[in-house]
Amino acid sequence: MVRRVVCPGSFDPVTNGHLDIIGRTSRLYDEVVVAVLINIEKKSLFTVEERIDMLQAVTKEYGNVRVEKFHGLLVDFAKQQGIPTIVKGLRAVSDFDYELQMAQLNYRMSGVETLFMSTNPEYSFLSSSRLKEIARYGGDVSGLVPDLVLRLLVERLRG
Ligand code: PNS
């Protein structure tokens, strides 16, 4: 039996915090499916295809990570793919309330389980939206995103 898990998110763009969770998860499962949400209501900096390209490039070295996109409910995507488990990173207590509700609703809707992984404390303050804000105003975000993402981020924001 192949043990698969889904790591969902917007990944606009992928950060070192995301990568830490994806990398650690890839050591626990046979295959990690990174699922990028297509959300037409939310304004994004990078297109879904650009986000997928970045994710594919920075997760290549793990060897067992597949990147897909999805719209609608995450549990429908997980079911379609035959994946019984979602992994989510928890940064702080402030994430917990929202994530717990989502995990409970997802379980109730589908039986798909959610497992929480504690974020590396090095990245517990990090979010894609804060990162974009800092980069937009010329702040230094090196070390918070992979080099490839840093280049594309600077290009897009100052471009
Ligand atoms: O990186 P994000 O934006 O925090 O990721 C949030 C994501 C994509 C995991 C979440 O918004 C999601 O699962 N969206 C799909 C819609 C869905 O299934 N909603 C039901 C929640 S109970």
GROMACS .gro file of C-alpha atoms and ligand atoms in nm:
model
  181
    1MET     CA    1   0.000   0.000   0.000
    2VAL     CA    2   0.132   0.345  -0.096
    3ARG     CA    3   0.093   0.593   0.190
    4ARG     CA    4  -0.007   0.929   0.046
    5VAL     CA    5  -0.076   1.260   0.213
    6VAL     CA    6  -0.188   1.602   0.093
    7CYS     CA    7  -0.025   1.933   0.194
    8PRO     CA    8  -0.270   2.206   0.085
    9GLY     CA    9  -0.230   2.581   0.064
   10SER     CA   10  -0.228   2.894  -0.148
   11PHE     CA   11   0.154   2.905  -0.171
   12ASP     CA   12   0.159   3.263  -0.304
   13PRO     CA   13   0.456   3.211  -0.295
   14VAL     CA   14   0.603   2.903  -0.125
   15THR     CA   15   0.816   2.999   0.178
   16ASN     CA   16   1.086   2.818   0.372
   17GLY     CA   17   0.819   2.754   0.636
   18HIS     CA   18   0.607   2.562   0.383
   19LEU     CA   19   0.913   2.383   0.255
   20ASP     CA   20   1.009   2.273   0.605
   21ILE     CA   21   0.667   2.111   0.653
   22ILE     CA   22   0.666   1.953   0.305
   23GLY     CA   23   1.021   1.819   0.348
   24ARG     CA   24   0.957   1.671   0.692
   25THR     CA   25   0.629   1.520   0.570
   26SER     CA   26   0.805   1.366   0.270
   27ARG     CA   27   1.020   1.163   0.511
   28LEU     CA   28   0.710   1.017   0.678
   29TYR     CA   29   0.504   0.923   0.371
   30ASP     CA   30   0.563   0.749   0.040
   31GLU     CA   31   0.417   1.037  -0.157
   32VAL     CA   32   0.328   1.396  -0.071
   33VAL     CA   33   0.077   1.571  -0.296
   34VAL     CA   34   0.111   1.947  -0.261
   35ALA     CA   35  -0.230   2.091  -0.352
   36VAL     CA   36  -0.244   2.453  -0.466
   37LEU     CA   37  -0.582   2.617  -0.418
   38ILE     CA   38  -0.730   2.792  -0.722
   39ASN     CA   39  -0.911   3.085  -0.564
   40ILE     CA   40  -1.045   3.331  -0.818
   41GLU     CA   41  -1.184   3.557  -0.545
   42LYS     CA   42  -0.848   3.621  -0.381
   43LYS     CA   43  -0.602   3.852  -0.554
   44SER     CA   44  -0.272   3.673  -0.586
   45LEU     CA   45   0.078   3.789  -0.672
   46PHE     CA   46   0.165   3.477  -0.873
   47THR     CA   47  -0.061   3.277  -1.104
   48VAL     CA   48  -0.144   2.921  -1.006
   49GLU     CA   49   0.086   2.793  -1.282
   50GLU     CA   50   0.373   3.011  -1.157
   51ARG     CA   51   0.319   2.884  -0.803
   52ILE     CA   52   0.317   2.525  -0.926
   53ASP     CA   53   0.640   2.579  -1.122
   54MET     CA   54   0.812   2.725  -0.815
   55LEU     CA   55   0.688   2.442  -0.593
   56GLN     CA   56   0.801   2.178  -0.842
   57ALA     CA   57   1.147   2.333  -0.864
   58VAL     CA   58   1.202   2.365  -0.489
   59THR     CA   59   1.060   2.023  -0.394
   60LYS     CA   60   1.235   1.827  -0.669
   61GLU     CA   61   1.516   1.715  -0.440
   62TYR     CA   62   1.273   1.531  -0.210
   63GLY     CA   63   1.192   1.285  -0.490
   64ASN     CA   64   0.841   1.195  -0.368
   65VAL     CA   65   0.651   1.522  -0.396
   66ARG     CA   66   0.386   1.582  -0.664
   67VAL     CA   67   0.232   1.926  -0.715
   68GLU     CA   68  -0.131   1.960  -0.825
   69LYS     CA   69  -0.394   2.232  -0.829
   70PHE     CA   70  -0.750   2.208  -0.702
   71HIS     CA   71  -1.064   2.415  -0.667
   72GLY     CA   72  -1.369   2.364  -0.451
   73LEU     CA   73  -1.342   2.157  -0.138
   74LEU     CA   74  -1.008   2.015  -0.031
   75VAL     CA   75  -1.173   1.693   0.089
   76ASP     CA   76  -1.323   1.636  -0.259
   77PHE     CA   77  -0.976   1.667  -0.406
   78ALA     CA   78  -0.834   1.429  -0.143
   79LYS     CA   79  -1.109   1.174  -0.213
   80GLN     CA   80  -1.062   1.199  -0.591
   81GLN     CA   81  -0.692   1.131  -0.543
   82GLY     CA   82  -0.757   0.849  -0.295
   83ILE     CA   83  -0.568   1.033  -0.018
   84PRO     CA   84  -0.698   0.977   0.338
   85THR     CA   85  -0.489   1.237   0.522
   86ILE     CA   86  -0.414   1.610   0.518
   87VAL     CA   87  -0.103   1.753   0.685
   88LYS     CA   88  -0.107   2.111   0.808
   89GLY     CA   89   0.169   2.312   0.972
   90LEU     CA   90   0.081   2.494   1.294
   91ARG     CA   91   0.285   2.803   1.367
   92ALA     CA   92   0.133   2.921   1.691
   93VAL     CA   93  -0.176   2.898   1.910
   94SER     CA   94  -0.330   3.168   1.691
   95ASP     CA   95  -0.344   2.918   1.402
   96PHE     CA   96  -0.502   2.649   1.612
   97ASP     CA   97  -0.861   2.767   1.649
   98TYR     CA   98  -0.915   2.815   1.276
   99GLU     CA   99  -0.728   2.499   1.180
  100LEU     CA  100  -0.912   2.287   1.436
  101GLN     CA  101  -1.251   2.399   1.302
  102MET     CA  102  -1.143   2.324   0.949
  103ALA     CA  103  -1.006   1.982   1.048
  104GLN     CA  104  -1.329   1.894   1.231
  105LEU     CA  105  -1.549   2.009   0.942
  106ASN     CA  106  -1.335   1.826   0.689
  107TYR     CA  107  -1.354   1.507   0.895
  108ARG     CA  108  -1.728   1.538   0.938
  109MET     CA  109  -1.783   1.594   0.567
  110SER     CA  110  -1.565   1.312   0.444
  111GLY     CA  111  -1.376   1.111   0.705
  112VAL     CA  112  -1.050   1.260   0.573
  113GLU     CA  113  -0.814   1.304   0.869
  114THR     CA  114  -0.600   1.610   0.941
  115LEU     CA  115  -0.264   1.580   1.116
  116PHE     CA  116  -0.088   1.887   1.253
  117MET     CA  117   0.286   1.928   1.236
  118SER     CA  118   0.455   2.191   1.450
  119THR     CA  119   0.643   2.446   1.246
  120ASN     CA  120   1.015   2.485   1.289
  121PRO     CA  121   1.042   2.778   1.538
  122GLU     CA  122   1.277   2.944   1.293
  123TYR     CA  123   0.974   3.012   1.072
  124SER     CA  124   0.692   3.043   1.322
  125PHE     CA  125   0.647   3.413   1.245
  126LEU     CA  126   0.643   3.362   0.870
  127SER     CA  127   0.347   3.390   0.634
  128SER     CA  128   0.327   3.453   0.260
  129SER     CA  129   0.129   3.772   0.313
  130ARG     CA  130   0.378   3.923   0.560
  131LEU     CA  131   0.660   3.819   0.335
  132LYS     CA  132   0.503   3.998   0.036
  133GLU     CA  133   0.448   4.311   0.241
  134ILE     CA  134   0.810   4.324   0.354
  135ALA     CA  135   0.941   4.255   0.003
  136ARG     CA  136   0.704   4.512  -0.150
  137TYR     CA  137   0.853   4.787   0.065
  138GLY     CA  138   1.211   4.684  -0.001
  139GLY     CA  139   1.272   4.481   0.316
  140ASP     CA  140   1.513   4.190   0.314
  141VAL     CA  141   1.340   3.852   0.289
  142SER     CA  142   1.644   3.643   0.202
  143GLY     CA  143   1.659   3.330   0.415
  144LEU     CA  144   1.280   3.322   0.438
  145VAL     CA  145   1.218   3.186   0.089
  146PRO     CA  146   1.421   2.965  -0.146
  147ASP     CA  147   1.663   3.163  -0.368
  148LEU     CA  148   1.457   3.097  -0.681
  149VAL     CA  149   1.146   3.239  -0.513
  150LEU     CA  150   1.344   3.538  -0.384
  151ARG     CA  151   1.451   3.624  -0.738
  152LEU     CA  152   1.099   3.594  -0.880
  153LEU     CA  153   0.951   3.786  -0.589
  154VAL     CA  154   1.187   4.080  -0.629
  155GLU     CA  155   1.134   4.075  -1.007
  156ARG     CA  156   0.754   4.075  -0.971
  157LEU     CA  157   0.736   4.341  -0.703
  158ARG     CA  158   0.988   4.584  -0.841
  159GLY     CA  159   0.958   4.479  -1.198
  160PNS     O1  160  -0.231   2.870   0.249
  160PNS     P1  161  -0.371   2.892   0.296
  160PNS     O2  162  -0.437   3.002   0.215
  160PNS     O3  163  -0.380   2.916   0.443
  160PNS     O4  164  -0.448   2.754   0.265
  160PNS     C1  165  -0.582   2.739   0.299
  160PNS     C2  166  -0.645   2.612   0.237
  160PNS     C3  167  -0.621   2.608   0.088
  160PNS     C4  168  -0.582   2.491   0.299
  160PNS     C5  169  -0.795   2.620   0.271
  160PNS     O5  170  -0.843   2.746   0.238
  160PNS     C6  171  -0.878   2.516   0.197
  160PNS     O6  172  -0.872   2.399   0.225
  160PNS     N1  173  -0.957   2.564   0.098
  160PNS     C7  174  -1.041   2.482   0.015
  160PNS     C8  175  -1.188   2.503   0.046
  160PNS     C9  176  -1.236   2.407   0.154
  160PNS     O7  177  -1.215   2.288   0.148
  160PNS     N2  178  -1.304   2.465   0.252
  160PNS    C10  179  -1.365   2.390   0.360
  160PNS    C11  180  -1.303   2.422   0.490
  160PNS     S1  181  -1.389   2.340   0.619
   0.00000   0.00000   0.00000
